CSV table of C-alpha atoms and ligand atoms in Angstrom, one decimal:
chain,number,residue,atom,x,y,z
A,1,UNK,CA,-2.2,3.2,-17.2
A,2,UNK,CA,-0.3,0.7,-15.2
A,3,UNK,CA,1.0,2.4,-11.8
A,4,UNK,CA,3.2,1.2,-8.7
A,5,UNK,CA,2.9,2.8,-5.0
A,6,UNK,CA,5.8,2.3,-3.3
A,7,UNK,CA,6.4,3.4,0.0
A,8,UNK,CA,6.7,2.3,3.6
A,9,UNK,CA,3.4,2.0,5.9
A,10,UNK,CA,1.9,5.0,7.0
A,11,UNK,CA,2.9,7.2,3.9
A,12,UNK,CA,-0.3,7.6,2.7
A,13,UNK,CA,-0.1,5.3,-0.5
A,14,UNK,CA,-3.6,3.8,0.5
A,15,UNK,CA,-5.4,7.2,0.4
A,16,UNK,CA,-3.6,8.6,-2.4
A,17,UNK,CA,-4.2,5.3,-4.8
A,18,UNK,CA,-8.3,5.3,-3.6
A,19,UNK,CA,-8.2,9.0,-5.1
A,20,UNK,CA,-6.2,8.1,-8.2
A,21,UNK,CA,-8.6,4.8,-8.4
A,22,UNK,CA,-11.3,7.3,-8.7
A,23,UNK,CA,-10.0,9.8,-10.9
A,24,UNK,CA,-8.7,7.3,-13.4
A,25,UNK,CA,-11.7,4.7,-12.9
A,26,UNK,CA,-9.4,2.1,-12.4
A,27,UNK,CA,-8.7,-0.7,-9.5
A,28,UNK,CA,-6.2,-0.3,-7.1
A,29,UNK,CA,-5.1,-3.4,-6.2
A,30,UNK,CA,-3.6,-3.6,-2.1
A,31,UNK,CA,-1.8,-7.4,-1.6
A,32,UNK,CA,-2.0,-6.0,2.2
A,33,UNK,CA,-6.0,-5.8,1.4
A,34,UNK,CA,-6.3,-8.9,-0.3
A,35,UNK,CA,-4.1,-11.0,2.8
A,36,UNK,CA,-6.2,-9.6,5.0
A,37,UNK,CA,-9.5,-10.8,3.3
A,38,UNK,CA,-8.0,-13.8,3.2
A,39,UNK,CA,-7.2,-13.9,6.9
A,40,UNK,CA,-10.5,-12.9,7.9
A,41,UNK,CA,-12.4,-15.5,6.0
A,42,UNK,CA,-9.7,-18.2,7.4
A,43,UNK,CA,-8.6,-19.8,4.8
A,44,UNK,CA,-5.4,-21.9,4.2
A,45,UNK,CA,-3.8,-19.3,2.7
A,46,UNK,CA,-5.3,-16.9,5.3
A,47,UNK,CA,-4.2,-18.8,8.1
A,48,UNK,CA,-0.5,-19.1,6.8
A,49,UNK,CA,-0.3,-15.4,6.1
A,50,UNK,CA,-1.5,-14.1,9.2
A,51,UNK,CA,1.6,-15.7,11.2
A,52,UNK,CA,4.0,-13.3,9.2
A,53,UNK,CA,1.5,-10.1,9.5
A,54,UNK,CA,1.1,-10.2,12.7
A,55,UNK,CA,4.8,-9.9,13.2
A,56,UNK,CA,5.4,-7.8,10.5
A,57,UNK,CA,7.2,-10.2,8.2
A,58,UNK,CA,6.5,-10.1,4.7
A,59,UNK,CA,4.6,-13.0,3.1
A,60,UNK,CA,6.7,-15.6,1.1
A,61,UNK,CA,6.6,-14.2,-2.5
A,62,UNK,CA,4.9,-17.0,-4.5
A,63,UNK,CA,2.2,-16.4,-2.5
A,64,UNK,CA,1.1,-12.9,-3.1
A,65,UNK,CA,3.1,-13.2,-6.7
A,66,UNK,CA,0.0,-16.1,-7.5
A,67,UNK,CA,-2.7,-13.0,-5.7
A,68,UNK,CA,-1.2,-10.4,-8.1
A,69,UNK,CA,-1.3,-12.9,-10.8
A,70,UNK,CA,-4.8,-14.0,-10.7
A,71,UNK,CA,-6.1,-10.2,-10.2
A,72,UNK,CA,-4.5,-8.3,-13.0
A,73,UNK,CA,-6.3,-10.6,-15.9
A,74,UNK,CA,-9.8,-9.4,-14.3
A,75,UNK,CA,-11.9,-7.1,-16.9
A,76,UNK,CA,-11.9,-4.2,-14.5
A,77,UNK,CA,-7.7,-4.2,-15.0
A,78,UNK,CA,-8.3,-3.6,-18.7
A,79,UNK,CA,-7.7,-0.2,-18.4
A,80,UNK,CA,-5.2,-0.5,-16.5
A,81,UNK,CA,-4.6,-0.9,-12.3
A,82,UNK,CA,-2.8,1.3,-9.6
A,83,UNK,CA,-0.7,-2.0,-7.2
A,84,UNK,CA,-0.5,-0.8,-3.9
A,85,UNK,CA,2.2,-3.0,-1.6
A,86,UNK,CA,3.3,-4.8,-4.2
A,87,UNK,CA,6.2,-5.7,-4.9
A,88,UNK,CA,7.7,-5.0,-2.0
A,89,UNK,CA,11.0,-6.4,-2.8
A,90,UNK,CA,14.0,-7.1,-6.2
A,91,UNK,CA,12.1,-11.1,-6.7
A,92,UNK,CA,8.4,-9.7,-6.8
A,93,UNK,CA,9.4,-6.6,-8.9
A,94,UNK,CA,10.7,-9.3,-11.8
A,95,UNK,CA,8.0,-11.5,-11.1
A,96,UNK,CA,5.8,-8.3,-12.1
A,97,UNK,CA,7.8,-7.0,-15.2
A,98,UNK,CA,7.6,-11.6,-16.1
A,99,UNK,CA,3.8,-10.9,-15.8
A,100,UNK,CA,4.0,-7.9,-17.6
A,101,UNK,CA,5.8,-9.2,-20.6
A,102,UNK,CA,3.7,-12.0,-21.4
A,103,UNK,CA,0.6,-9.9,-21.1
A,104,UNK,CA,1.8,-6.8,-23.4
A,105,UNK,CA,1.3,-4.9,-20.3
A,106,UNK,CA,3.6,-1.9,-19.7
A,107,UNK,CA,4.5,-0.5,-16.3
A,108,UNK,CA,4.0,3.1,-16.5
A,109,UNK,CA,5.4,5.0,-13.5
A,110,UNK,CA,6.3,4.2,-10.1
A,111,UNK,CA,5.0,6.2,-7.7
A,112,UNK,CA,7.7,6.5,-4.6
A,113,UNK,CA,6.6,7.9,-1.0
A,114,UNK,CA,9.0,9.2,1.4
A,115,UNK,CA,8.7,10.3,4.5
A,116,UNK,CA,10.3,10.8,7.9
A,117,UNK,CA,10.5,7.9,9.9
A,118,UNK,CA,9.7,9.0,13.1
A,119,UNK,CA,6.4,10.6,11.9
A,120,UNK,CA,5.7,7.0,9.9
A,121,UNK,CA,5.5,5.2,13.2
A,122,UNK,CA,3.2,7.8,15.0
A,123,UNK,CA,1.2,7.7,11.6
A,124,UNK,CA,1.1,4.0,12.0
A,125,UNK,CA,0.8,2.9,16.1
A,126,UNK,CA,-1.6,5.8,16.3
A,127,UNK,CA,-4.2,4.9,13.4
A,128,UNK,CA,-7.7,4.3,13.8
A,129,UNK,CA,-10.7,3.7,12.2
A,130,UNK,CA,-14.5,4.0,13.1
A,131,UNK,CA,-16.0,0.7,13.1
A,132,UNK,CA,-19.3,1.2,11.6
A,133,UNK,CA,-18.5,4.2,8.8
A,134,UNK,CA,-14.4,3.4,8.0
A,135,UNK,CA,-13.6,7.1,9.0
A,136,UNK,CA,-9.3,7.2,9.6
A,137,UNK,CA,-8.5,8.5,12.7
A,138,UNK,CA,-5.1,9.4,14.2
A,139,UNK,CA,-4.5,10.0,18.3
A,140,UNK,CA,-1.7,12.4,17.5
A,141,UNK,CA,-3.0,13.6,14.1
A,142,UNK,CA,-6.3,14.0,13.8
A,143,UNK,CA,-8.7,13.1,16.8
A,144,UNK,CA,-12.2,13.1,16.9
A,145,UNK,CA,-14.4,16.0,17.9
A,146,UNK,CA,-15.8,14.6,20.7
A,147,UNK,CA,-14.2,11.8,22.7
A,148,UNK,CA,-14.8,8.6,21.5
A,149,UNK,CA,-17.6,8.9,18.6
A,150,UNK,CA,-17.4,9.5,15.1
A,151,UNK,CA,-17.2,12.7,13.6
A,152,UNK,CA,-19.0,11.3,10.6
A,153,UNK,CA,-21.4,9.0,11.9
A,154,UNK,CA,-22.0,9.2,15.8
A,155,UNK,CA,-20.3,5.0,16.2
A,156,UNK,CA,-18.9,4.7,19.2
A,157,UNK,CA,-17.3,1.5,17.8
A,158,UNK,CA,-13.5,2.0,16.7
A,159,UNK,CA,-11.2,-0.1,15.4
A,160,UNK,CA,-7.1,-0.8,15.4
A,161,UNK,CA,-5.1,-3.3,12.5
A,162,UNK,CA,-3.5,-5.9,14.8
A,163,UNK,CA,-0.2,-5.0,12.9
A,164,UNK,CA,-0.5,-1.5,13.9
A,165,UNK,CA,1.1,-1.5,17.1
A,166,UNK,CA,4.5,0.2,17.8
A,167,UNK,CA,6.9,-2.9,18.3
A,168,UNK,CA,5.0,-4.4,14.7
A,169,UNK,CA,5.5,-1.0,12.9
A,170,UNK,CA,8.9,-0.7,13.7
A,171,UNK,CA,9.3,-4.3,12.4
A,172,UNK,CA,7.4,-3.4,9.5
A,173,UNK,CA,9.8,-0.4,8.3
A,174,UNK,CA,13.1,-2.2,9.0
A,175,UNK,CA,11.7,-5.1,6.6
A,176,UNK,CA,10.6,-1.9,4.0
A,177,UNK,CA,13.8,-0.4,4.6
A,178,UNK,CA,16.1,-4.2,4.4
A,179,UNK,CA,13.9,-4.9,1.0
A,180,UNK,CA,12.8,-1.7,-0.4
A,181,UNK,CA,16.2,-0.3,-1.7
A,182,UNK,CA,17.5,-2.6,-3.4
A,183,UNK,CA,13.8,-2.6,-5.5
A,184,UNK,CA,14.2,1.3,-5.5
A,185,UNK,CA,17.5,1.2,-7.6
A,186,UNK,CA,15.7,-2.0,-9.6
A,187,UNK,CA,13.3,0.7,-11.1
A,188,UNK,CA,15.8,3.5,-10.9
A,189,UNK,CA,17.7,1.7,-13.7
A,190,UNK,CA,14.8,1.1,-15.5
A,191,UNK,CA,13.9,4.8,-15.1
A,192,UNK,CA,10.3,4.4,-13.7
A,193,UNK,CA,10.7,6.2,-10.4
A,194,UNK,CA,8.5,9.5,-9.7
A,195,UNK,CA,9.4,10.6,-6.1
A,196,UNK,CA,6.7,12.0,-4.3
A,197,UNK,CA,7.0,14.3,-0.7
A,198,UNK,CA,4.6,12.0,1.4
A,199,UNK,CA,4.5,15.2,4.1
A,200,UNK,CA,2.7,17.3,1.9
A,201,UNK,CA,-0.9,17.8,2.3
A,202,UNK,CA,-3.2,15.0,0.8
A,203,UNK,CA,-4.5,17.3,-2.3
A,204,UNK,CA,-1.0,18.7,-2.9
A,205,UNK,CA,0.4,14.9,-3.4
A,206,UNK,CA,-2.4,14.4,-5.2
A,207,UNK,CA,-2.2,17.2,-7.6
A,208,UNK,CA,1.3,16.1,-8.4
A,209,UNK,CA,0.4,12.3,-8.8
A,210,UNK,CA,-2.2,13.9,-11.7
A,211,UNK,CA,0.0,15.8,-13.4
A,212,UNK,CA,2.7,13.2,-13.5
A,213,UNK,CA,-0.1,10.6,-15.0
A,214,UNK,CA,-1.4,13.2,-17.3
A,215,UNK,CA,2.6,13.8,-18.7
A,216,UNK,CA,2.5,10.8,-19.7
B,1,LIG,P1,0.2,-3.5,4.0
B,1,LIG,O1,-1.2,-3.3,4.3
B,1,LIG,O2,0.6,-3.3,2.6
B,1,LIG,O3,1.1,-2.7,5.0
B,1,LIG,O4,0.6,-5.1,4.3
B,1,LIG,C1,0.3,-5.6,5.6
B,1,LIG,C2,1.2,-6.9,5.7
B,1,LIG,O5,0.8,-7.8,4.6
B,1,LIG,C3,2.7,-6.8,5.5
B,1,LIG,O6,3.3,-6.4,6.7
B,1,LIG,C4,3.1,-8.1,5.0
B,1,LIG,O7,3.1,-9.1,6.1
B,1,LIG,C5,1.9,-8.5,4.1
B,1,LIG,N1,2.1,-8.1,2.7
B,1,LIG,C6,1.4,-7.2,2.0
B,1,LIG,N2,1.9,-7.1,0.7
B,1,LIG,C7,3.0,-7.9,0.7
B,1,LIG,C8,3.9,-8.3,-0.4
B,1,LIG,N3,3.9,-7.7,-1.6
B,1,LIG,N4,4.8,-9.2,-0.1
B,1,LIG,C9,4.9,-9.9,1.1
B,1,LIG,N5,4.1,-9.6,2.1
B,1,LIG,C10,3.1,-8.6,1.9
């Protein structure tokens, strides 16, 4: 089962593939994931990619085209693999169906996540996480309990993504928006599109993205 997320920042694609990963016992692979390893252990590629993530740019293609590339010929893809943020725009999506030709590889469903803009940034600029345990928080959405400590493990060490703040996020969903559409029709022609409500509560999407694999 070969599966695209598509969606802007903030619509929950990350959670939603982590379930589906689980379910399915297959990878989900997250280009945003992989740059970022990549940035934290500096390396040339690391270093280059940072400069457009930190202003919300998007990475030149044949970069993340060579991550996807590499990744998808591991064993664990043999089953298949849920990409998560890529491709992100028309060149990567026939980079991918290149890929997927010369590997007998099928792309099954694409997975699309809309949601309200205006709720995306506040989903975005006011995500964080607990240092120590990973735990998502939101400062409009879902606090903690208590001020300042995990909920799930008592940290008092939080984190922020640099590219999470509002001038970056808004940055972030005009370049979805500017390179997302045309990719949207891309796979609309194709027939591949399965449009999900992103507002819905996280087992209802899920529940859907099941039944829609399981149609299959
Ligand atoms: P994400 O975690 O998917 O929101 O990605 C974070 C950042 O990584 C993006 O704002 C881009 O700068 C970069 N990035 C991730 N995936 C891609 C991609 N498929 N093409 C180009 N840049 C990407």
């Amino acid at each position: 089962m070969n599966l695209v997320f598509l969606g802007p920042p903030g619509s929950g694609k990350g959670t939603q593939s982590a379930l589906l990963s689980q379910e399915l016992a297959i990878p989900t692979i997250s280009t945003g994931d992989a740059l970022r390893a990549e940035v934290e252990k500096k390396s040339q590629v690391g270093n280059m990619a940072q400069q457009y993530m930190t202003s919300g740019k998007l990475v030149p293609d044949e970069v993340v085209i060579e991550i996807i590339k590499n990744r998808i010929v591991l064993d664990d893809c043999k089953k298949g693999f849920i990409l998560d943020g890529f491709p992100r725009n028309v060149e990567q999506g026939v980079a991918l169906n290149e890929m997927f030709d010369s590997l007998q590889l099928k792309l099954d469903v694409v997975f699309l996540f809309e949601v309200d803009e205006g709720i995306l940034i506040k989903r975005i600029s006011g995500r964080f996480v607990c240092g120590n345990c990973k735990e998502v928080y939101n400062k409009f959405f879902k606090k903690t309990n208590k001020d300042g400590i995990c909920d799930k493990c008592g940290s008092t060490k939080f984190e922020t993504r640099a590219d999470d703040n509002e001038e970056t996020v808004r940055n972030r969903l005009r370049v979805y928006n500017d390179t997302t559409k045309s990719l949207v029709e891309y796979y609309q022609k194709k027939d591949l599109i399965y449009s999900v409500d992103a507002l819905k509560s996280v087992d209802s999407i899920f529940q859907g993205l099941i039944a829609k694999v399981k149609s299959l």
